[in-house]
Structure formats: structure tokens, C-alpha cells
Coordinates of C-alpha atoms in Angstrom, one line a residue:
Chain A
M1 CA 144.1 -21.6 126.9
S2 CA 145.4 -18.8 125.0
T3 CA 146.3 -17.5 128.3
I4 CA 147.4 -20.8 129.8
A5 CA 149.4 -21.0 127.1
G6 CA 150.9 -17.7 127.7
N7 CA 151.4 -17.6 130.8
L8 CA 153.4 -20.9 131.0
A9 CA 156.0 -20.4 127.6
P10 CA 158.0 -17.7 129.2
G11 CA 158.6 -19.7 132.0
H12 CA 159.7 -23.1 129.8
R13 CA 161.8 -20.3 128.5
K14 CA 163.4 -18.7 131.4
N15 CA 164.3 -22.4 131.9
R16 CA 165.5 -24.2 129.1
I17 CA 166.3 -22.0 126.3
P18 CA 169.8 -20.0 128.4
R19 CA 172.0 -23.0 128.8
R20 CA 171.0 -23.3 125.1
R21 CA 171.7 -19.9 123.6
T22 CA 174.5 -19.9 125.1
A23 CA 176.1 -23.6 124.0
G24 CA 174.3 -22.9 121.2
R25 CA 175.8 -19.7 120.6
R26 CA 179.3 -20.7 121.1
I27 CA 179.4 -23.8 119.1
G28 CA 176.9 -21.8 116.0
Y29 CA 180.4 -19.8 115.4
L30 CA 182.8 -23.5 116.4
F31 CA 180.7 -24.7 113.2
S32 CA 181.1 -22.1 110.9
A33 CA 184.4 -20.7 111.4
P34 CA 186.3 -23.3 109.3
Y35 CA 183.3 -21.7 106.4
L36 CA 183.3 -18.0 107.2
I37 CA 187.6 -17.3 107.4
H38 CA 188.1 -19.7 103.8
L39 CA 184.9 -17.4 102.7
A40 CA 186.8 -14.6 103.9
I41 CA 191.1 -15.0 102.2
F42 CA 189.3 -17.2 98.7
F43 CA 185.9 -14.6 98.0
G44 CA 185.8 -11.4 100.4
Y45 CA 188.9 -10.2 99.5
P46 CA 189.6 -11.2 96.2
L47 CA 186.5 -9.5 95.3
I48 CA 187.4 -6.5 96.7
F49 CA 191.1 -7.0 95.6
A50 CA 189.1 -6.5 91.8
F51 CA 188.0 -3.2 92.0
V52 CA 191.8 -2.6 93.1
L53 CA 193.1 -4.3 89.7
V54 CA 190.6 -2.3 88.1
F55 CA 192.7 0.6 89.0
H56 CA 196.2 -0.5 88.2
R57 CA 198.6 -1.4 85.2
W58 CA 200.2 -5.1 86.6
D59 CA 201.5 -7.9 84.3
I60 CA 201.9 -9.8 88.0
V61 CA 205.6 -9.8 88.5
T62 CA 206.5 -6.5 88.5
P63 CA 204.9 -3.8 90.7
M64 CA 201.5 -2.8 90.0
E65 CA 201.5 0.8 89.1
F66 CA 198.4 2.3 89.7
I67 CA 196.6 4.4 86.1
G68 CA 193.4 5.6 86.9
L69 CA 190.5 5.3 85.0
K70 CA 192.9 4.0 82.3
N71 CA 191.4 0.4 82.1
V72 CA 188.2 1.4 81.9
I73 CA 188.3 3.4 79.1
R74 CA 190.6 1.7 76.7
L75 CA 187.5 -0.6 77.7
F76 CA 184.8 1.4 75.7
Q77 CA 187.4 1.8 73.0
D78 CA 188.0 -1.9 72.0
D79 CA 186.4 -3.8 69.8
L80 CA 187.5 -6.4 71.0
F81 CA 184.9 -6.2 74.2
F82 CA 182.1 -4.9 72.2
R83 CA 182.7 -8.4 69.8
A84 CA 182.2 -10.6 72.3
I85 CA 179.9 -8.7 74.0
L86 CA 177.9 -9.0 70.2
N87 CA 179.2 -13.2 69.8
T88 CA 177.4 -13.5 73.2
G89 CA 174.3 -11.9 72.3
L90 CA 174.3 -13.9 69.1
F91 CA 175.3 -17.5 70.5
L92 CA 172.3 -16.2 73.3
A93 CA 170.1 -15.7 70.0
I94 CA 170.2 -18.8 69.5
H95 CA 170.7 -21.5 71.8
I96 CA 168.2 -20.1 74.2
P97 CA 165.1 -21.0 71.3
L98 CA 166.4 -23.8 70.3
Q99 CA 167.3 -24.9 73.8
I100 CA 162.9 -23.8 75.0
L101 CA 161.7 -25.4 71.9
V102 CA 163.2 -28.5 72.6
A103 CA 163.4 -29.1 75.4
L104 CA 159.7 -28.4 76.1
F105 CA 158.8 -30.7 73.5
F106 CA 161.1 -33.6 74.4
A107 CA 159.4 -33.0 78.1
E108 CA 156.0 -32.9 76.7
L109 CA 156.7 -36.5 75.0
L110 CA 157.9 -37.2 78.4
N111 CA 155.2 -36.4 80.7
T112 CA 153.0 -39.1 79.6
K113 CA 152.7 -42.1 80.6
L114 CA 154.8 -44.8 78.6
K115 CA 157.5 -47.7 79.3
G116 CA 161.1 -46.8 79.2
R117 CA 160.3 -43.1 80.5
N118 CA 163.4 -43.5 83.2
F119 CA 165.4 -44.0 80.4
F120 CA 165.1 -42.3 77.7
R121 CA 165.5 -39.3 80.1
S122 CA 168.4 -41.1 81.4
I123 CA 169.6 -40.8 77.4
Y124 CA 168.9 -37.0 76.8
F125 CA 170.6 -36.5 80.5
L126 CA 174.3 -38.1 79.0
P127 CA 175.8 -35.4 77.4
V128 CA 175.2 -33.0 80.3
V129 CA 177.4 -34.6 82.8
V130 CA 180.5 -35.6 80.2
S131 CA 182.5 -33.1 80.4
G132 CA 182.8 -29.9 77.9
V133 CA 186.3 -31.2 76.3
V134 CA 184.7 -34.4 75.8
V135 CA 182.0 -33.0 74.1
A136 CA 184.1 -30.0 72.2
I137 CA 186.6 -32.7 70.2
L138 CA 184.0 -34.9 69.5
F139 CA 181.6 -32.0 67.9
Q140 CA 185.5 -30.7 66.5
Q141 CA 185.7 -34.3 64.4
L142 CA 181.4 -34.3 63.6
F143 CA 182.0 -30.8 62.4
A144 CA 185.0 -30.9 60.5
F145 CA 184.8 -29.7 56.9
E146 CA 186.3 -32.5 54.6
T147 CA 186.4 -35.1 57.0
G148 CA 183.7 -34.6 59.5
Y149 CA 180.6 -37.0 60.1
V150 CA 177.9 -34.4 59.4
N151 CA 179.4 -33.5 56.5
S152 CA 179.8 -36.8 54.4
L153 CA 176.1 -37.4 55.7
I154 CA 175.6 -34.4 53.5
S155 CA 177.3 -35.5 50.8
A156 CA 176.0 -38.5 50.5
I157 CA 172.5 -37.6 50.7
G158 CA 173.7 -34.5 47.5
G159 CA 173.7 -31.6 49.9
K160 CA 176.5 -29.8 50.1
R161 CA 179.4 -29.6 52.9
I162 CA 178.9 -26.9 55.1
P163 CA 182.0 -25.2 56.5
W164 CA 181.2 -25.5 60.8
L165 CA 184.1 -24.6 62.2
V166 CA 186.4 -22.7 59.7
S167 CA 183.8 -20.0 58.4
P168 CA 182.9 -17.0 60.7
K169 CA 179.6 -16.8 59.4
W170 CA 179.1 -20.3 60.7
A171 CA 181.3 -20.9 63.7
M172 CA 179.7 -19.0 66.7
P173 CA 176.0 -21.2 65.3
S174 CA 177.5 -24.1 65.5
I175 CA 178.8 -23.4 69.0
A176 CA 175.9 -22.6 69.7
L177 CA 174.3 -26.5 68.2
M178 CA 176.9 -28.2 70.2
A179 CA 176.2 -26.5 73.4
T180 CA 172.3 -27.2 72.9
W181 CA 172.6 -30.7 72.1
K182 CA 174.7 -31.4 75.3
N183 CA 172.7 -29.3 77.9
V184 CA 169.5 -29.5 76.5
G185 CA 168.6 -32.6 78.3
F186 CA 169.0 -30.9 82.4
Y187 CA 166.0 -28.5 80.3
I188 CA 163.6 -31.4 79.9
I189 CA 164.7 -32.7 83.0
L190 CA 163.2 -28.8 84.6
F191 CA 160.1 -28.6 82.4
L192 CA 159.3 -31.8 83.4
T193 CA 159.5 -31.2 86.8
G194 CA 157.5 -28.0 85.9
L195 CA 155.0 -30.0 83.9
Q196 CA 154.7 -32.3 86.2
N197 CA 154.0 -29.6 89.2
I198 CA 150.7 -28.6 87.2
P199 CA 147.4 -30.5 89.1
E200 CA 145.5 -32.4 86.5
S201 CA 142.1 -30.3 87.6
M202 CA 143.6 -27.4 85.4
Y203 CA 143.3 -29.2 82.4
E204 CA 139.8 -30.7 83.3
V205 CA 138.7 -27.0 84.0
A206 CA 140.1 -26.5 80.8
H207 CA 138.2 -29.2 79.0
L208 CA 135.2 -28.8 80.8
E209 CA 134.9 -25.5 79.2
G210 CA 136.0 -26.5 76.0
A211 CA 139.1 -25.6 75.0
S212 CA 140.9 -26.8 72.6
T213 CA 144.3 -28.9 73.1
W214 CA 146.2 -25.5 71.8
Q215 CA 144.2 -23.1 74.1
R216 CA 145.1 -26.0 77.1
W217 CA 148.7 -25.4 76.3
R218 CA 148.2 -21.8 75.6
Y219 CA 146.4 -20.2 78.4
V220 CA 146.9 -23.6 81.0
T221 CA 150.6 -25.5 80.7
L222 CA 152.6 -21.7 79.2
P223 CA 151.3 -19.2 81.8
L224 CA 151.8 -22.3 85.0
L225 CA 155.6 -23.0 83.4
N226 CA 156.7 -19.8 83.2
P227 CA 158.6 -19.8 86.5
M228 CA 160.6 -22.6 84.8
M229 CA 160.7 -20.6 82.0
V230 CA 162.2 -17.6 83.9
T231 CA 164.9 -19.9 85.1
V232 CA 165.8 -22.1 81.9
V233 CA 166.5 -18.2 80.7
V234 CA 168.5 -17.2 83.2
L235 CA 170.6 -19.7 83.3
S236 CA 171.3 -20.4 80.0
T237 CA 172.1 -16.8 79.5
I238 CA 175.2 -17.5 82.9
G239 CA 175.9 -20.1 80.7
G240 CA 176.5 -18.4 78.2
F241 CA 178.3 -15.8 78.8
S242 CA 180.7 -19.0 81.1
L243 CA 181.8 -20.6 77.9
F244 CA 185.0 -20.5 77.4
I245 CA 186.2 -24.3 76.3
E246 CA 184.4 -24.7 73.3
P247 CA 186.1 -22.4 71.7
Y248 CA 189.1 -22.7 73.3
V249 CA 189.1 -26.7 71.9
L250 CA 187.2 -26.3 69.1
T251 CA 188.1 -22.8 67.3
G252 CA 190.3 -21.1 69.7
G253 CA 188.1 -18.1 69.5
G254 CA 187.9 -17.3 65.4
P255 CA 188.5 -17.0 62.5
M256 CA 188.4 -13.9 62.8
H257 CA 187.1 -13.7 66.4
S258 CA 183.8 -14.8 65.1
T259 CA 183.8 -17.2 69.3
L260 CA 186.2 -15.3 71.2
S261 CA 183.7 -15.8 74.4
A262 CA 183.8 -13.3 77.4
L263 CA 184.7 -15.7 79.5
L264 CA 187.9 -16.7 76.9
Y265 CA 188.9 -12.7 76.5
I266 CA 189.1 -12.0 80.1
Y267 CA 191.7 -15.3 79.1
N268 CA 193.0 -14.1 76.8
Q269 CA 193.9 -10.7 78.5
A270 CA 194.9 -12.0 81.3
F271 CA 197.2 -14.6 80.0
Y272 CA 198.8 -14.4 76.6
F273 CA 199.1 -9.9 76.9
N274 CA 200.1 -10.2 81.2
H275 CA 197.0 -8.1 82.3
M276 CA 195.7 -8.9 85.0
G277 CA 193.6 -5.2 85.7
Y278 CA 192.4 -4.9 81.7
A279 CA 191.2 -9.0 82.2
A280 CA 189.7 -8.2 86.1
A281 CA 188.0 -4.5 84.4
L282 CA 186.5 -7.2 81.5
G283 CA 185.4 -9.6 84.7
L284 CA 183.2 -7.4 86.2
F285 CA 182.1 -4.7 83.7
F286 CA 180.8 -8.4 81.8
A287 CA 179.3 -9.0 85.3
L288 CA 177.5 -5.6 85.1
I289 CA 175.6 -7.1 81.3
I290 CA 174.7 -9.9 82.9
F291 CA 173.4 -8.7 85.6
V292 CA 171.2 -6.0 83.2
V293 CA 170.5 -8.6 80.8
V294 CA 168.9 -11.2 83.7
F295 CA 167.5 -8.6 84.7
V296 CA 165.5 -7.3 81.2
Q297 CA 164.7 -10.5 80.5
R298 CA 162.7 -11.2 84.4
R299 CA 161.1 -8.2 83.3
F300 CA 160.2 -9.2 79.4
V301 CA 159.7 -12.9 80.1
E302 CA 157.3 -12.5 83.5
E303 CA 155.3 -10.2 81.6
D304 CA 155.0 -11.7 77.8
V305 CA 153.7 -14.3 79.6
Y306 CA 151.2 -12.9 82.1
Chain B
M1 CA 148.7 -45.6 66.6
K2 CA 149.6 -42.3 68.1
K3 CA 151.8 -44.3 70.8
F4 CA 154.0 -46.4 67.5
L5 CA 154.7 -42.4 66.5
L6 CA 155.7 -40.6 69.9
Y7 CA 158.2 -44.5 70.3
I8 CA 159.8 -43.2 67.0
V9 CA 160.4 -39.6 67.7
L10 CA 162.1 -40.6 71.2
I11 CA 164.0 -43.0 69.9
L12 CA 164.6 -40.8 67.2
G13 CA 165.7 -38.0 70.1
A14 CA 167.9 -41.4 72.0
V15 CA 170.0 -41.9 68.9
A16 CA 170.7 -38.2 68.7
F17 CA 172.2 -37.5 71.6
A18 CA 173.8 -41.4 72.5
Y19 CA 174.7 -42.1 68.9
P20 CA 178.0 -39.3 69.1
F21 CA 179.1 -40.9 72.5
V22 CA 179.1 -44.6 70.3
W23 CA 180.5 -43.2 67.2
M24 CA 183.8 -42.1 69.1
M25 CA 184.0 -45.0 71.3
L26 CA 184.3 -47.5 68.3
A27 CA 186.4 -44.1 66.0
S28 CA 188.9 -44.7 68.9
F29 CA 189.5 -48.2 67.4
K30 CA 189.2 -47.8 64.0
P31 CA 192.3 -47.5 62.0
E32 CA 193.6 -43.7 61.5
L33 CA 192.2 -43.8 58.0
E34 CA 188.6 -44.8 58.2
I35 CA 187.5 -42.3 61.3
G36 CA 186.5 -39.4 58.9
G37 CA 184.2 -42.5 57.2
L38 CA 180.8 -43.5 57.7
T39 CA 180.3 -47.0 58.8
L40 CA 180.2 -47.2 62.4
L41 CA 182.2 -50.4 62.6
P42 CA 185.9 -50.7 62.4
S43 CA 187.1 -52.6 60.0
S44 CA 189.7 -54.3 61.9
W45 CA 189.9 -53.2 65.5
T46 CA 193.6 -51.8 66.8
L47 CA 194.2 -50.5 69.6
D48 CA 197.2 -47.8 67.9
S49 CA 195.7 -45.1 68.8
Y50 CA 195.0 -45.2 72.8
R51 CA 199.0 -47.0 72.4
L52 CA 199.9 -43.4 71.4
V53 CA 198.0 -41.7 73.6
F54 CA 200.6 -43.6 76.3
E55 CA 203.1 -43.0 75.0
S56 CA 202.6 -38.4 74.4
I57 CA 201.2 -37.8 77.2
P58 CA 201.1 -38.9 80.8
I59 CA 197.5 -39.8 81.3
V60 CA 197.4 -42.4 84.0
R61 CA 199.2 -39.3 86.5
A62 CA 196.1 -37.0 85.4
F63 CA 193.4 -39.3 85.4
L64 CA 195.4 -39.3 89.5
N65 CA 196.0 -36.0 89.7
S66 CA 191.8 -35.3 89.1
L67 CA 190.9 -38.0 91.3
I68 CA 192.8 -36.5 94.3
V69 CA 191.6 -32.8 93.7
V70 CA 188.2 -34.3 93.5
V71 CA 187.8 -36.7 96.3
A72 CA 190.0 -33.7 98.4
V73 CA 186.9 -31.2 97.7
T74 CA 184.3 -33.4 97.7
G75 CA 185.1 -34.2 101.1
S76 CA 185.8 -31.3 102.4
V77 CA 182.9 -29.5 100.6
L78 CA 180.9 -31.8 103.0
L79 CA 182.6 -32.2 106.5
F80 CA 182.4 -28.2 106.3
S81 CA 179.3 -27.5 104.5
S82 CA 177.3 -29.8 106.5
M83 CA 179.2 -28.2 109.9
I84 CA 178.0 -24.7 109.1
A85 CA 175.0 -26.2 107.9
Y86 CA 174.2 -27.9 111.4
A87 CA 174.9 -24.1 112.6
L88 CA 172.5 -22.1 110.4
S89 CA 169.9 -24.7 110.4
K90 CA 169.7 -25.6 114.0
L91 CA 172.2 -23.9 117.0
N92 CA 170.7 -20.3 117.9
W93 CA 173.5 -17.9 117.4
R94 CA 173.4 -13.6 117.0
G95 CA 174.5 -13.1 113.2
R96 CA 173.1 -15.8 112.0
E97 CA 170.7 -14.3 109.5
T98 CA 174.0 -12.2 108.4
V99 CA 175.9 -15.0 107.4
F100 CA 173.5 -17.8 105.1
N101 CA 172.6 -14.1 103.2
T102 CA 176.0 -13.4 103.4
I103 CA 176.8 -16.9 101.3
L104 CA 173.4 -16.5 99.2
F105 CA 175.2 -12.6 98.2
T106 CA 178.2 -15.5 97.3
M107 CA 176.3 -17.5 95.0
M108 CA 174.8 -14.7 92.7
V109 CA 178.7 -13.2 92.2
P110 CA 179.6 -13.9 88.5
G111 CA 182.5 -16.6 88.5
M112 CA 184.5 -14.5 85.6
V113 CA 184.5 -11.6 88.6
M114 CA 186.9 -13.3 90.9
L115 CA 189.4 -15.2 88.0
I116 CA 191.7 -13.1 87.7
P117 CA 191.6 -11.5 91.0
L118 CA 191.9 -15.6 92.7
Y119 CA 194.2 -16.6 90.4
T120 CA 196.7 -13.6 90.8
L121 CA 195.9 -14.4 95.7
V122 CA 197.2 -17.9 94.5
V123 CA 200.4 -17.0 92.7
R124 CA 201.2 -15.1 96.2
F125 CA 201.2 -18.2 98.2
G126 CA 203.2 -19.9 95.6
W127 CA 200.2 -22.2 95.0
T128 CA 200.6 -22.7 91.0
D129 CA 201.7 -26.2 89.5
S130 CA 200.5 -27.4 92.5
L131 CA 197.6 -29.3 93.8
V132 CA 196.8 -26.8 96.7
G133 CA 196.1 -24.7 94.1
L134 CA 193.1 -26.7 92.7
I135 CA 192.1 -27.7 96.2
V136 CA 192.1 -25.1 98.6
P137 CA 189.8 -22.8 96.9
F138 CA 187.6 -24.9 96.2
L139 CA 187.5 -26.4 99.9
M140 CA 183.7 -24.8 100.7
N141 CA 180.6 -24.6 98.8
A142 CA 177.5 -22.5 98.3
T143 CA 175.7 -25.1 96.8
A144 CA 175.5 -27.6 98.9
V145 CA 175.8 -26.0 102.1
L146 CA 172.1 -24.3 100.9
I147 CA 171.3 -28.2 99.9
L148 CA 172.5 -29.5 103.3
R149 CA 170.2 -26.3 105.2
Q150 CA 167.3 -27.2 103.7
S151 CA 167.6 -31.1 104.7
F152 CA 168.8 -29.9 108.2
L153 CA 165.7 -28.0 108.9
T154 CA 163.9 -30.8 108.4
I155 CA 164.3 -32.8 111.2
P156 CA 162.8 -32.4 114.3
G157 CA 165.1 -30.9 117.0
D158 CA 163.6 -32.9 119.8
I159 CA 165.8 -35.8 118.8
L160 CA 168.4 -33.5 119.1
E161 CA 167.5 -31.9 122.7
A162 CA 167.1 -35.6 123.5
A163 CA 170.5 -36.3 122.9
R164 CA 171.9 -33.4 124.3
I165 CA 170.2 -34.2 127.2
D166 CA 171.7 -37.5 126.9
G167 CA 175.6 -35.6 127.0
C168 CA 176.0 -36.2 123.3
G169 CA 178.9 -33.9 121.6
E170 CA 177.5 -31.1 119.4
L171 CA 180.2 -33.1 116.2
R172 CA 178.8 -36.5 117.4
I173 CA 175.0 -35.1 117.1
L174 CA 176.2 -34.1 113.7
F175 CA 177.6 -36.8 112.8
T176 CA 175.6 -39.9 114.2
I177 CA 171.9 -37.7 114.9
I178 CA 172.0 -35.5 111.2
W179 CA 173.8 -37.6 109.0
P180 CA 172.3 -40.6 108.4
L181 CA 169.2 -38.7 108.2
S182 CA 170.0 -36.4 105.2
I183 CA 171.3 -39.0 103.4
P184 CA 169.9 -37.7 100.1
A185 CA 170.8 -34.9 100.7
I186 CA 174.8 -35.6 101.4
V187 CA 174.7 -37.8 98.0
T188 CA 172.9 -34.6 96.0
A189 CA 176.0 -32.2 97.6
G190 CA 178.6 -34.2 96.4
I191 CA 177.4 -35.4 93.1
I192 CA 177.0 -31.7 91.5
V193 CA 180.9 -30.8 94.0
F194 CA 181.8 -34.2 92.4
I195 CA 181.2 -33.2 88.6
G196 CA 181.5 -29.7 88.6
N197 CA 185.0 -30.4 90.1
W198 CA 186.1 -32.9 87.8
N199 CA 184.4 -31.4 84.4
E200 CA 186.2 -28.3 85.3
V201 CA 188.7 -27.2 83.3
L202 CA 189.6 -23.3 82.7
W203 CA 190.8 -22.7 86.3
P204 CA 193.4 -25.4 85.8
I205 CA 194.4 -23.8 82.6
M206 CA 195.5 -21.4 84.5
V207 CA 196.8 -22.8 87.2
I208 CA 198.8 -25.9 85.9
R209 CA 201.7 -25.0 83.9
K210 CA 203.7 -28.6 83.7
E211 CA 202.8 -31.5 82.9
E212 CA 202.9 -33.4 85.6
W213 CA 200.9 -31.8 88.0
M214 CA 197.7 -31.4 85.2
T215 CA 194.4 -32.7 84.8
M216 CA 192.7 -35.0 83.5
P217 CA 190.5 -32.0 81.3
Q218 CA 193.3 -30.0 80.2
M219 CA 195.7 -32.2 79.5
V220 CA 193.1 -33.4 77.1
A221 CA 192.4 -30.9 76.2
L222 CA 196.0 -29.2 75.4
F223 CA 196.5 -32.5 73.4
S224 CA 193.6 -31.5 71.6
V225 CA 194.7 -28.5 70.7
G226 CA 197.3 -28.2 71.9
G227 CA 199.5 -30.5 69.3
G228 CA 200.6 -33.2 71.4
S229 CA 198.8 -35.6 69.2
F230 CA 199.7 -34.2 66.0
G231 CA 197.1 -33.7 64.6
K232 CA 195.9 -37.5 64.9
L233 CA 192.0 -38.1 65.0
G234 CA 192.0 -41.6 66.6
P235 CA 194.2 -40.4 69.5
Q236 CA 192.4 -37.1 70.3
L237 CA 188.9 -39.1 70.5
A238 CA 191.0 -41.6 72.8
A239 CA 192.2 -39.9 75.0
A240 CA 188.5 -38.1 75.2
F241 CA 187.0 -40.9 75.6
M242 CA 189.2 -41.9 78.9
L243 CA 188.5 -38.9 80.0
G244 CA 184.5 -39.0 79.6
L245 CA 184.4 -42.9 80.7
P246 CA 184.7 -42.8 84.3
I247 CA 181.8 -39.7 84.4
I248 CA 180.2 -42.4 82.1
A249 CA 180.0 -45.1 84.1
L250 CA 179.2 -43.2 87.6
F251 CA 176.3 -41.8 86.0
L252 CA 174.9 -45.3 84.7
F253 CA 175.3 -46.3 88.2
F254 CA 173.8 -43.4 89.8
Q255 CA 171.7 -41.5 87.2
R256 CA 168.5 -41.1 89.6
Y257 CA 170.8 -39.1 92.1
F258 CA 172.5 -37.8 89.2
I259 CA 169.0 -36.2 87.5
S260 CA 167.2 -34.4 90.7
S261 CA 170.7 -33.5 92.2
M262 CA 172.0 -31.4 88.7
A263 CA 167.9 -29.9 88.2
S264 CA 167.4 -29.5 92.2
S265 CA 171.6 -27.2 91.9
G266 CA 169.6 -25.9 88.4
L267 CA 167.1 -24.6 90.6
K268 CA 168.1 -22.6 93.8
G269 CA 170.7 -21.4 91.6

């Protein structure tokens, strides 16, 4: 059988493939060309130019001025650069664990046979599709100190008003809380998909071996959910570094730079101070930090569970 | 009993996610002084907030700008991404793998690296304060290519070969054979691009300064931040509600597609 197939195949190829190849090649290039030309102009060129900008001072109006490594040196002496990193770190330290807990909780609840599951899933997903601007304006009013709904509720039941967005201590946690509320529906869906991919037989085996509910969760669910956990952590981290519109609308980066995010700082350098070179340097260094953080997280999260 | 508790918790969750939107909608019809209160329904319904929005910003214009940008970008992405996705999945040509790996690489570079150099490029082209600057840089989209390619790969080559023998051109094969067989992938890619572009706000804030070319999220954000609303709460909520409404309406119609597309985009990223 194999010899016959082996004899037939080359002859076959001789007749058909060459004609198709030449046609395929021409059309292949033709169909890829628009995308690749666009990619060269709007991805390739800016990516290279980012590295050029780092070595220049440029306000976009007057000619570029070569300044060597001054932008990089300045970066290491820039308190606000480190402040933005710390702020993002604080944001992630609250946002990621909270997001995982809430998302896992609701995903587990939804991973049972019940009526209206799709309804709940859709409601939880609603804030994900709505513009961040809407959510920011909404929470600005809900979190307002005197007139906000949340504080009115707290003081109605006898609690003390919380200075959500006006105190440097509370502002970033408030934004992290808000971001969790906005994004968690997305992660509920991811975890739900992960849970549904765990074969029922795994639980049956665990049950036969006499595992308790907790043990089944700890030694079956959690390890098998690990790839999804990694995805969730990585995506939340990237999301945290692209935080922009929430602080832009809610706090403008204040009070006392407590909500200055990486992207907001880049924006300020470029558009308030017209430092295109320095803003480009910030972009590259924040990106470098993202790569390092994600790399460390992957190692940590993946090892931790197995 | 256990089921009952489960439902209670799920309903509490639903309230936590939906209630703020309901509050926003109803508060936008309240008289300004009532908004801080705890009651949900307005004591008297009023359109004052909406009147102030329409009087102080050209929000209809912003809506149309957003619509033009989103339709142009989504249309272009679907057309050109399916062309290259077809070339990457169904045609043999040298450099195919290199091109595919390049596209994967572009997805790994964080947006903040590109932001400033891309902006300077758009300035150099003279595209600031125009819709061109909002559209052209986003005419192609790598995520869409991946989604479409994945779907095209599942289509058997025999069908295409048969069509070729019948003298069918490659463009016709793509649009009359591949597209009808890939509708879920096209809808998925379309939704991701549409939502992402509709909600994009940083890029317009950078590129557009003139009110007449602003997109809707940008205009609503600046209305709230920039003092155009005179610090009044009602008009801000009304503007935000108008911004959210089209997407919420779309979502309610296509929720199944929305959820699966967003989930698949996340898994690919």
C-alpha cells in the first residue's frame, strides 16, 4: 500500500502542483500586499522611529535635536516615572486578586444547571462592552464625596463617608474597584469556558477516591484551570498598564499624582510638555516593564499550581 | 434550598452590574437637585439635562463622526483581513510563514510603544483634525486576520479546487465560497473591531482638537472633564447615557455573538 501511494504521489504532484503554485504565489502576494504595505507604514515605520525618537528632543514643531542618552538618564531620575510604576503596581495588586476571586466565584455559580444562565451571563457582561467613558462618568457621580450614591447609602446605614476619589490613599483603590466592576464579566466568561472544559470523569475519579469538595476543587479544578488563570493574570496586567480614560476623567492623575497611570503620564509628557522624545522613551520603558512583569508572572503562576 | 440561595446570590450579582446603568438612565431624567438623593425614580420627569447637552455640544455630529469612522474601519478590516487570511490559509507562496509570524509579532508589541511615533507620523501626513487620521491607521487589524485565518483553515481545499477548475477567480472564490462558509468568524471579527473602535478614546483625544471632528466618546469625556457641562451632574449623565445606549442596544440584540467573540479575542491575545 505504502509503495503504491509513494509511487503515485510524485506523479500526481508533477501534474498539478506547479501550475497551482505559480497561480497561488502571484495571488498570495497580491492578496497580502494591501495589508503588508499598511503594516510597513503604520507599524514598521513607527516602531523603528520609536527608537530614533528616544535619542532626540522634539516638540514636533521645530527640527529634532539629537541629545544622545539624555532622555534615558532623565527617566531614571524622574520621580513621576517611578510614581506611575508604583501606582500601576498598587492598581494591579488590588485589581488582579479581586478580579480572580469575583470571576471564579460567579463562574462556579454559573457552571451549574440552572434556568436563566444566559441571562445572568449577559448582565454580568454588560459593563464590558460599554465605553470606559460612560463607566468613568457614572462612577464619578456614584463615588462623589457629598452627593454620591455610595456615600449616601453608607451614611444612611450609619457608616462614615469614604473619600473615594478625593484622598490620595483611596483614589487608586477606587479606580481598581471600578475597573474590576467593568471587566470582571469578561473574566467570568473565560473561567466559565475553562470550567466547562474540565471533563466530568475527572471529578468522578476524585469522588471515588474519597476526595472532599474542597480537595476536588483544590486538586482537580484549580490545576486544570491553570492555563486560564495565566491568561487572566496576563490580560489583567496588560489592561492595568493601559489604564487611561478612568484617571483622565475621574481624577486627572491626582490627587497628588496618586492615580497617574503609565499611559496618562506618556500622554501628559507628549501633549502638555510637547516632549515627544521623552514620551517615546517612556513608552518603550513601560513596555519593557510589561514584558518583565508578564514573564515573571507566567513563571510564578504556572509553577505555583503544579 | 440550595438552588434558592444560588439564585439569590446570582440576582444580587445582576443587581450590582445592572443597577448603576438603570440609575444612570433614570437620573438623567431627574431635576438636577434630585440626583444626589437615594430615590431611584424622578419625582418629576424632565428633559432639561438632555436639552443642555444638545445646546452646548454638537453631539449628533459626534455620533455621525463615530459612525463614519467605525463603519469605514470595520468594513476595511473585514475586506483586507480576509484577503490576507485567505492567502495565509489557502494559497501556497514563498514567505507565507514569515508573513504570518510577522503578524503575530505585531500583536505582541504593546500599544504604548507605537502611540507617540504613530502620532508624529499622522501629524506629518497632515491628518490631525480630520477623520482620515482616525481611520487610516486602523484599516488593518491583526486579531481579525487570526480569527479569519483560523476559520478559513477548516474549509476543505477540494471545494476551492473544484471552483478553480470551473474557472472561478480567486476573488470570487473568497467572496462567494469562503465568506458564506465563515459567517460566524466574520461576525466575531466584525464585532471585536466595531466595539474596540467605537469605544476608543485615547487616539481621538490625541489627534482631534476641533469640536466638529470629535468622536462621541471623546466629546462626552471632554464635556464631563472640560467644564462644558458647567459641573452639572444631569447633563453629564445624559451625555454618558447617549454614548452607552447604541452599544447596549446592539449588545442586547447580539449578546451571544458578543460574548463568544470577546472571549475568543481574549484567548487569542
